[in-house]
Coordinates of C-alpha atoms in Angstrom, one line a residue:
M36 CA 0.0 0.0 0.0
G37 CA 1.3 3.4 -0.9
F38 CA 1.7 6.4 1.4
L39 CA -1.5 8.1 0.1
G40 CA -3.5 4.9 0.5
F41 CA -2.1 4.7 4.1
I42 CA -3.1 8.2 4.9
L43 CA -6.6 7.6 3.5
L44 CA -7.0 4.4 5.4
G45 CA -6.0 6.2 8.5
L46 CA -8.3 9.1 8.0
I47 CA -11.3 6.8 7.4
A48 CA -10.5 4.4 10.3
G49 CA -9.9 7.3 12.7
A50 CA -13.3 8.7 11.7
I51 CA -15.0 5.5 12.4
A52 CA -13.2 5.0 15.5
I53 CA -14.2 8.6 16.7
A54 CA -17.8 7.9 15.6
I55 CA -17.8 4.8 17.8
L56 CA -16.2 6.4 20.9
P57 CA -17.1 10.1 20.5
R58 CA -16.0 11.2 24.1
K59 CA -12.5 9.6 24.1
G60 CA -10.7 11.7 21.6
A61 CA -10.6 14.9 19.6
G62 CA -12.7 15.4 16.7
G63 CA -12.1 17.0 13.4
F64 CA -10.1 16.2 10.4
L65 CA -6.7 16.4 11.9
G66 CA -7.8 14.4 14.9
A67 CA -9.2 11.6 12.9
L68 CA -6.1 11.5 10.8
V69 CA -3.8 11.3 13.8
V70 CA -5.9 8.8 15.6
G71 CA -6.3 6.7 12.4
V72 CA -2.7 6.6 11.4
L73 CA -1.5 5.8 14.8
G74 CA -4.2 3.1 15.1
A75 CA -3.3 1.6 11.7
L76 CA 0.3 1.4 12.7
L77 CA -0.5 -0.1 16.1
G78 CA -3.3 -2.4 14.8
G79 CA -0.8 -3.5 12.0
W80 CA 1.9 -4.2 14.4
I81 CA -0.3 -6.3 16.9
G82 CA -1.9 -8.1 14.0
S83 CA 1.5 -9.1 12.8
Q84 CA 2.7 -10.2 16.1
L85 CA -0.2 -12.3 16.8
G86 CA -0.4 -13.7 13.3
L87 CA -3.7 -12.3 12.5
G88 CA -2.4 -10.5 9.4
S89 CA -0.9 -7.2 8.3
I90 CA -2.1 -3.9 6.7
D91 CA -0.5 -4.3 3.3
S92 CA -3.7 -4.3 1.0
F93 CA -6.0 -1.4 1.0
F94 CA -9.1 -3.3 -0.2
D95 CA -8.6 -6.2 2.3
I96 CA -11.2 -6.4 5.1
G97 CA -8.6 -7.7 7.5
T98 CA -6.6 -4.3 6.9
W99 CA -9.6 -2.3 7.9
L100 CA -10.5 -4.4 10.8
L101 CA -6.8 -4.0 12.2
A102 CA -6.8 -0.3 11.4
I103 CA -10.2 0.4 13.1
G104 CA -9.4 -1.8 16.1
G105 CA -6.1 0.0 16.5
S106 CA -7.8 3.3 16.4
L107 CA -10.1 2.2 19.2
L108 CA -7.3 1.1 21.1
V109 CA -5.5 4.4 20.6
L110 CA -8.6 6.3 21.7
V111 CA -9.0 4.1 24.9
I112 CA -5.2 4.7 25.8
Y113 CA -5.8 8.4 25.1
G114 CA -8.9 8.7 27.4
A115 CA -7.0 6.7 30.2
V116 CA -4.0 9.0 30.1
T117 CA -5.6 12.2 29.9
G118 CA -8.6 11.4 32.1
R119 CA -11.6 13.6 32.5
R120 CA -10.5 17.3 32.2
R121 CA -13.7 19.3 32.0

C-alpha cells in the first residue's frame, strides 16, 4: 500500500473510531487523521505479532478491521492517560 493509501486508510479508520467512541478523543479532520494513522500502525503491528495479518492491502477487510481496532485502542489509551478534564 502506498503512502496516500495509508493516509486515506488512517483518515477513514480514525473517523469510524471517533464515531464509535465520541467522548474519548478530539474530533475534526486532523484528530481523525492522527488517531487513524496511529491506530493503523498499532493495529498492524499487533496483528502481525499475533499472526492475524498485516495492513498491506487497501481493499482487504482484515486491513480495515486491524486499522479500526487499533484506532479504538488508541482512543481508549488516550482517554485513560488524559482522564476527564472538564
